[in-house]
CSV table of C-alpha atoms in Angstrom, one decimal:
chain,number,residue,atom,x,y,z
A,1,MET,CA,-116.5,-124.3,-102.3
A,2,GLU,CA,-113.3,-122.4,-101.6
A,3,GLY,CA,-115.4,-119.5,-100.1
A,4,LYS,CA,-117.2,-121.9,-97.8
A,5,GLU,CA,-113.9,-123.4,-96.7
A,6,GLU,CA,-112.6,-120.0,-95.8
A,7,ASP,CA,-115.8,-119.3,-93.9
A,8,VAL,CA,-115.3,-122.5,-91.9
A,9,ARG,CA,-111.7,-121.7,-91.1
A,10,GLU,CA,-112.6,-118.1,-90.1
A,11,GLY,CA,-115.5,-119.3,-87.9
A,12,ALA,CA,-113.4,-121.9,-86.2
A,13,ASN,CA,-110.7,-119.4,-85.4
A,14,LYS,CA,-113.1,-116.9,-83.7
A,15,PHE,CA,-112.5,-118.6,-80.4
A,16,PRO,CA,-109.1,-119.2,-78.7
A,17,ASP,CA,-110.1,-122.6,-77.4
A,18,ARG,CA,-110.5,-124.9,-80.4
A,19,GLN,CA,-113.2,-127.6,-80.4
A,20,PRO,CA,-113.0,-130.9,-82.1
A,21,ILE,CA,-116.4,-130.5,-83.7
A,22,GLY,CA,-115.9,-127.6,-86.1
A,23,THR,CA,-119.6,-126.8,-86.6
A,24,SER,CA,-120.1,-125.8,-83.0
A,25,ALA,CA,-117.5,-123.0,-83.4
A,26,GLN,CA,-119.1,-121.5,-86.5
A,27,THR,CA,-121.8,-119.6,-84.6
A,28,ASP,CA,-121.8,-115.8,-84.0
A,29,LYS,CA,-122.6,-116.3,-80.3
A,30,ASP,CA,-120.1,-114.6,-78.1
A,31,TYR,CA,-119.2,-115.9,-74.6
A,32,LYS,CA,-118.3,-114.2,-71.4
A,33,GLU,CA,-117.1,-116.2,-68.4
A,34,PRO,CA,-119.8,-116.1,-65.7
A,35,PRO,CA,-118.6,-114.5,-62.4
A,36,PRO,CA,-117.6,-117.0,-59.7
A,37,ALA,CA,-120.1,-117.6,-56.9
A,38,PRO,CA,-119.2,-115.9,-53.6
A,39,LEU,CA,-118.0,-118.1,-50.8
A,40,PHE,CA,-120.7,-116.8,-48.5
A,41,GLU,CA,-124.0,-115.3,-49.7
A,42,PRO,CA,-126.2,-114.5,-46.7
A,43,GLY,CA,-128.8,-113.0,-48.9
A,44,GLU,CA,-129.7,-116.4,-50.2
A,45,LEU,CA,-131.2,-117.3,-46.8
A,46,ALA,CA,-134.0,-114.7,-47.3
A,47,SER,CA,-134.8,-116.0,-50.8
A,48,TRP,CA,-137.6,-118.5,-51.4
A,49,SER,CA,-135.8,-119.8,-54.5
A,50,PHE,CA,-133.0,-121.0,-52.1
A,51,TYR,CA,-135.4,-123.1,-50.0
A,52,ARG,CA,-137.3,-124.2,-53.1
A,53,ALA,CA,-134.0,-125.6,-54.5
A,54,GLY,CA,-133.3,-127.4,-51.3
A,55,ILE,CA,-136.7,-129.0,-51.3
A,56,ALA,CA,-136.2,-130.1,-54.9
A,57,GLU,CA,-132.9,-131.8,-53.9
A,58,PHE,CA,-134.6,-133.5,-51.0
A,59,VAL,CA,-137.5,-134.9,-53.1
A,60,ALA,CA,-135.2,-135.9,-56.0
A,61,THR,CA,-132.8,-137.8,-53.6
A,62,PHE,CA,-135.8,-139.4,-51.8
A,63,LEU,CA,-137.2,-140.7,-55.1
A,64,PHE,CA,-133.7,-141.8,-56.2
A,65,LEU,CA,-133.2,-143.9,-53.1
A,66,TYR,CA,-136.7,-145.3,-53.2
A,67,ILE,CA,-136.5,-146.6,-56.8
A,68,THR,CA,-132.9,-147.8,-56.8
A,69,ILE,CA,-133.0,-149.5,-53.3
A,70,LEU,CA,-136.3,-151.2,-54.2
A,71,THR,CA,-134.6,-152.5,-57.4
A,72,VAL,CA,-131.7,-153.8,-55.4
A,73,MET,CA,-134.0,-155.5,-52.9
A,74,GLY,CA,-136.0,-157.1,-55.7
A,75,PHE,CA,-132.8,-158.5,-57.2
A,76,ALA,CA,-131.5,-159.9,-53.9
A,77,ASN,CA,-134.9,-161.3,-52.9
A,78,ASN,CA,-135.3,-163.6,-55.9
A,79,GLN,CA,-133.4,-166.9,-55.7
A,80,ASN,CA,-133.6,-167.3,-59.5
A,81,LYS,CA,-131.4,-164.5,-60.7
A,82,CYS,CA,-132.4,-165.2,-64.3
A,83,LYS,CA,-135.9,-163.9,-63.5
A,84,THR,CA,-134.7,-160.6,-62.0
A,85,VAL,CA,-133.4,-157.4,-63.7
A,86,GLY,CA,-129.8,-158.5,-63.0
A,87,VAL,CA,-126.8,-156.3,-62.4
A,88,GLN,CA,-127.5,-154.6,-65.7
A,89,GLY,CA,-131.0,-153.7,-64.6
A,90,ILE,CA,-129.7,-152.3,-61.3
A,91,ALA,CA,-127.3,-150.2,-63.2
A,92,TRP,CA,-130.1,-149.0,-65.5
A,93,ALA,CA,-132.2,-148.2,-62.4
A,94,PHE,CA,-129.5,-145.9,-61.0
A,95,GLY,CA,-128.6,-144.3,-64.3
A,96,GLY,CA,-132.2,-144.0,-65.5
A,97,MET,CA,-133.4,-142.3,-62.3
A,98,ILE,CA,-130.5,-139.8,-62.5
A,99,PHE,CA,-131.4,-139.0,-66.1
A,100,ALA,CA,-135.0,-138.5,-65.2
A,101,LEU,CA,-134.4,-136.5,-62.0
A,102,VAL,CA,-131.7,-134.3,-63.4
A,103,TYR,CA,-134.1,-133.5,-66.2
A,104,CYS,CA,-136.9,-132.6,-63.8
A,105,THR,CA,-134.9,-130.6,-61.2
A,106,ALA,CA,-132.1,-128.9,-63.3
A,107,GLY,CA,-134.2,-125.8,-63.7
A,108,ILE,CA,-134.8,-125.5,-60.0
A,109,SER,CA,-131.7,-126.6,-58.1
A,110,GLY,CA,-129.3,-127.6,-60.9
A,111,GLY,CA,-130.2,-131.3,-60.3
A,112,HIS,CA,-127.2,-132.3,-58.2
A,113,ILE,CA,-128.9,-135.2,-56.2
A,114,ASN,CA,-125.4,-136.1,-54.9
A,115,PRO,CA,-123.1,-134.3,-52.3
A,116,ALA,CA,-120.1,-135.2,-54.4
A,117,VAL,CA,-121.5,-133.3,-57.4
A,118,THR,CA,-122.4,-130.4,-55.2
A,119,PHE,CA,-118.8,-130.5,-53.7
A,120,GLY,CA,-117.2,-130.5,-57.2
A,121,LEU,CA,-119.3,-127.6,-58.4
A,122,PHE,CA,-118.6,-125.7,-55.2
A,123,LEU,CA,-114.8,-126.1,-55.7
A,124,ALA,CA,-115.3,-124.7,-59.2
A,125,LYS,CA,-117.1,-121.7,-57.7
A,126,LYS,CA,-120.4,-122.6,-59.4
A,127,LEU,CA,-122.3,-122.1,-56.1
A,128,SER,CA,-121.7,-120.6,-52.7
A,129,LEU,CA,-120.7,-122.5,-49.5
A,130,THR,CA,-124.1,-121.6,-48.0
A,131,ARG,CA,-126.0,-123.3,-50.8
A,132,ALA,CA,-123.6,-126.2,-51.0
A,133,VAL,CA,-124.0,-127.1,-47.4
A,134,PHE,CA,-127.8,-126.7,-47.6
A,135,TYR,CA,-127.9,-129.0,-50.6
A,136,MET,CA,-125.8,-131.7,-49.0
A,137,VAL,CA,-128.0,-131.7,-45.8
A,138,MET,CA,-131.2,-131.9,-47.9
A,139,GLN,CA,-129.8,-134.7,-50.1
A,140,CYS,CA,-128.8,-136.8,-47.0
A,141,LEU,CA,-132.2,-136.3,-45.4
A,142,GLY,CA,-133.9,-137.3,-48.7
A,143,ALA,CA,-131.8,-140.4,-48.9
A,144,ILE,CA,-132.6,-141.4,-45.4
A,145,CYS,CA,-136.3,-141.0,-45.9
A,146,GLY,CA,-136.1,-142.9,-49.3
A,147,ALA,CA,-134.3,-145.9,-47.7
A,148,GLY,CA,-136.7,-145.8,-44.7
A,149,VAL,CA,-139.8,-146.1,-47.0
A,150,VAL,CA,-138.2,-149.1,-48.7
A,151,LYS,CA,-137.6,-150.7,-45.3
A,152,GLY,CA,-141.3,-150.0,-44.5
A,153,PHE,CA,-142.4,-151.9,-47.6
A,154,MET,CA,-140.0,-154.8,-47.2
A,155,GLY,CA,-140.4,-155.3,-43.5
A,156,HIS,CA,-137.6,-155.3,-40.9
A,157,THR,CA,-136.6,-159.0,-41.2
A,158,LYS,CA,-136.5,-159.2,-45.0
A,159,TYR,CA,-134.8,-155.8,-45.3
A,160,GLU,CA,-131.9,-156.9,-43.0
A,161,LEU,CA,-131.6,-160.3,-44.7
A,162,LEU,CA,-131.1,-158.5,-48.0
A,163,ASN,CA,-128.5,-156.2,-46.5
A,164,GLY,CA,-130.7,-153.1,-47.0
A,165,GLY,CA,-129.0,-152.1,-50.3
A,166,ALA,CA,-126.1,-150.8,-48.2
A,167,ASN,CA,-122.7,-150.2,-49.7
A,168,TYR,CA,-119.7,-152.1,-48.4
A,169,VAL,CA,-116.5,-153.5,-49.9
A,170,HIS,CA,-117.3,-156.9,-51.1
A,171,HIS,CA,-115.5,-160.1,-50.4
A,172,GLY,CA,-112.2,-160.6,-52.3
A,173,TYR,CA,-111.5,-156.8,-52.5
A,174,THR,CA,-109.5,-154.7,-50.1
A,175,LYS,CA,-110.5,-151.3,-48.7
A,176,GLY,CA,-107.9,-149.8,-51.0
A,177,ASP,CA,-109.7,-151.4,-54.0
A,178,GLY,CA,-113.0,-149.9,-52.8
A,179,LEU,CA,-111.5,-146.5,-52.2
A,180,GLY,CA,-109.9,-146.5,-55.7
A,181,ALA,CA,-113.1,-147.6,-57.4
A,182,GLU,CA,-115.1,-144.8,-55.7
A,183,ILE,CA,-112.5,-142.2,-56.6
A,184,VAL,CA,-112.4,-143.1,-60.3
A,185,GLY,CA,-116.1,-143.7,-60.5
A,186,THR,CA,-117.0,-140.3,-59.1
A,187,PHE,CA,-114.4,-138.7,-61.3
A,188,VAL,CA,-116.2,-140.1,-64.3
A,189,LEU,CA,-119.5,-138.8,-63.0
A,190,VAL,CA,-118.5,-135.3,-62.0
A,191,TYR,CA,-116.3,-134.8,-65.1
A,192,THR,CA,-119.3,-135.7,-67.2
A,193,VAL,CA,-121.4,-133.2,-65.2
A,194,PHE,CA,-118.9,-130.4,-65.9
A,195,SER,CA,-118.7,-131.2,-69.6
A,196,ALA,CA,-122.4,-131.6,-70.1
A,197,THR,CA,-123.3,-128.4,-68.3
A,198,ASP,CA,-120.4,-126.2,-69.4
A,199,ALA,CA,-121.7,-122.7,-69.9
A,200,LYS,CA,-119.3,-122.1,-72.8
A,201,ARG,CA,-120.7,-125.0,-74.7
A,202,ASN,CA,-124.2,-123.8,-73.9
A,203,ALA,CA,-123.4,-120.5,-75.5
A,204,ARG,CA,-122.3,-122.2,-78.7
A,205,ASP,CA,-124.5,-125.3,-78.9
A,206,SER,CA,-128.2,-124.8,-78.2
A,207,HIS,CA,-128.8,-128.5,-77.9
A,208,VAL,CA,-126.4,-129.0,-74.9
A,209,PRO,CA,-128.8,-128.0,-72.1
A,210,ILE,CA,-131.5,-130.3,-73.5
A,211,LEU,CA,-129.2,-133.3,-73.7
A,212,ALA,CA,-127.2,-132.7,-70.5
A,213,PRO,CA,-129.2,-135.2,-68.3
A,214,LEU,CA,-128.6,-138.0,-70.8
A,215,PRO,CA,-124.7,-138.3,-70.6
A,216,ILE,CA,-124.9,-137.8,-66.8
A,217,GLY,CA,-127.4,-140.7,-66.4
A,218,PHE,CA,-125.4,-142.8,-68.9
A,219,ALA,CA,-122.2,-142.2,-66.9
A,220,VAL,CA,-123.9,-143.3,-63.7
A,221,PHE,CA,-125.1,-146.5,-65.6
A,222,LEU,CA,-121.6,-147.3,-66.8
A,223,VAL,CA,-119.9,-146.7,-63.5
A,224,HIS,CA,-122.4,-149.0,-61.8
A,225,LEU,CA,-121.7,-151.8,-64.3
A,226,ALA,CA,-118.0,-151.5,-63.5
A,227,THR,CA,-118.1,-151.2,-59.7
A,228,ILE,CA,-121.2,-153.0,-58.4
A,229,PRO,CA,-119.0,-156.2,-57.9
A,230,ILE,CA,-116.5,-154.1,-55.8
A,231,THR,CA,-118.5,-151.8,-53.6
A,232,GLY,CA,-122.1,-152.1,-54.8
A,233,THR,CA,-121.2,-148.6,-56.3
A,234,GLY,CA,-121.6,-145.6,-54.1
A,235,ILE,CA,-120.2,-142.5,-55.9
A,236,ASN,CA,-122.9,-140.7,-54.0
A,237,PRO,CA,-122.3,-140.1,-50.2
A,238,ALA,CA,-126.0,-139.4,-49.6
A,239,ARG,CA,-127.1,-142.7,-51.1
A,240,SER,CA,-124.5,-144.6,-49.0
A,241,LEU,CA,-125.4,-142.8,-45.8
A,242,GLY,CA,-129.1,-143.2,-46.2
A,243,ALA,CA,-128.9,-146.9,-46.7
A,244,ALA,CA,-126.3,-147.3,-43.9
A,245,ILE,CA,-128.5,-145.4,-41.4
A,246,ILE,CA,-131.6,-147.4,-42.1
A,247,PHE,CA,-129.7,-150.8,-42.3
A,248,ASP,CA,-127.5,-149.9,-39.3
A,249,LYS,CA,-125.1,-152.9,-39.3
A,250,ASP,CA,-121.5,-152.8,-38.3
A,251,PHE,CA,-120.1,-154.0,-41.7
A,252,ALA,CA,-121.9,-151.1,-43.5
A,253,TRP,CA,-120.5,-148.5,-41.0
A,254,ASP,CA,-117.0,-150.0,-41.1
A,255,ASP,CA,-116.7,-149.0,-44.8
A,256,GLN,CA,-118.8,-145.8,-44.7
A,257,TRP,CA,-115.7,-143.6,-44.8
A,258,ILE,CA,-114.8,-145.0,-48.2
A,259,PHE,CA,-118.1,-143.7,-49.6
A,260,TRP,CA,-117.4,-140.2,-48.5
A,261,VAL,CA,-113.6,-139.8,-48.9
A,262,GLY,CA,-113.6,-141.6,-52.3
A,263,PRO,CA,-116.4,-139.5,-53.9
A,264,PHE,CA,-115.1,-136.2,-52.5
A,265,ILE,CA,-111.5,-136.9,-53.8
A,266,GLY,CA,-112.9,-138.0,-57.2
A,267,ALA,CA,-115.1,-134.8,-57.4
A,268,ALA,CA,-112.2,-132.6,-56.5
A,269,LEU,CA,-110.0,-134.2,-59.1
A,270,ALA,CA,-112.7,-133.8,-61.7
A,271,ALA,CA,-113.2,-130.1,-60.8
A,272,LEU,CA,-109.4,-129.5,-61.0
A,273,TYR,CA,-109.1,-131.3,-64.3
A,274,HIS,CA,-112.0,-129.5,-65.9
A,275,GLN,CA,-110.9,-126.0,-64.8
A,276,ILE,CA,-107.2,-126.4,-65.6
A,277,ILE,CA,-107.0,-128.9,-68.4
A,278,ILE,CA,-110.3,-128.6,-70.3
A,279,ARG,CA,-111.1,-124.9,-69.8
A,280,ALA,CA,-107.6,-123.6,-68.8
A,281,ILE,CA,-109.4,-120.9,-66.9
A,282,PRO,CA,-106.5,-120.0,-64.5
A,283,PHE,CA,-104.2,-119.4,-67.5
A,284,LYS,CA,-106.5,-117.2,-69.6
A,285,ALA,CA,-105.5,-113.5,-70.1
A,286,ARG,CA,-107.9,-111.2,-68.4
A,287,ALA,CA,-109.2,-108.2,-70.3
């Protein structure tokens, strides 16, 4: 037993950054920090994998809006709320779709499906500005198309009566409340993305890449439970923009800035926290 305890202590001390779960540090896998992505990478524009990834982001965001906005519409359309999926069902629709879509597209584009996630990963130098902008454009186009298909199914009159699944600050809350909810909610999401996809954890724990979509989807579910009463929950500028463009009413556009500024601030804070506090990358000695 004493020999085994020594082995555990020696294994746990192989890495300068201690981890709370000792077993994950007992592997012989070494780790080297991946190089940061360049700010501009013009060569990507000549690569099919670049456009393939953008198409994957478009399709994933299209499906995300299609399923989630239809779920919201079904809830709002039924007078007897006991016979609908309820707020919990809406939260599960958003979280479940993110889980499924991240799982399906992670190997192609990284499975962002959200400009705020893309922005956070860009700030952490996980992808180039070229790819980040392309992803955001494709995500927004996918969201617009997804919301448009929902409107086609529901019909113009019913779609407008049900507010089109648009995000806005609900009655009883201030714009500051809405902005704060979007900042904190997006921080939770993007922080989870960083933690679940951390390359250092991937090098140590082989199960991490397989399970990564699960905590990300679960984070989306929990944030929706908390903030649906405040803003309907944005934490995804593409989702908010797509619904607002198809719905196209003043009260949705009045609050639209909240669903861009809030998520981008939350994503930036999550990137900063992960890089400086969790990974301490700026303070590590360079060989």
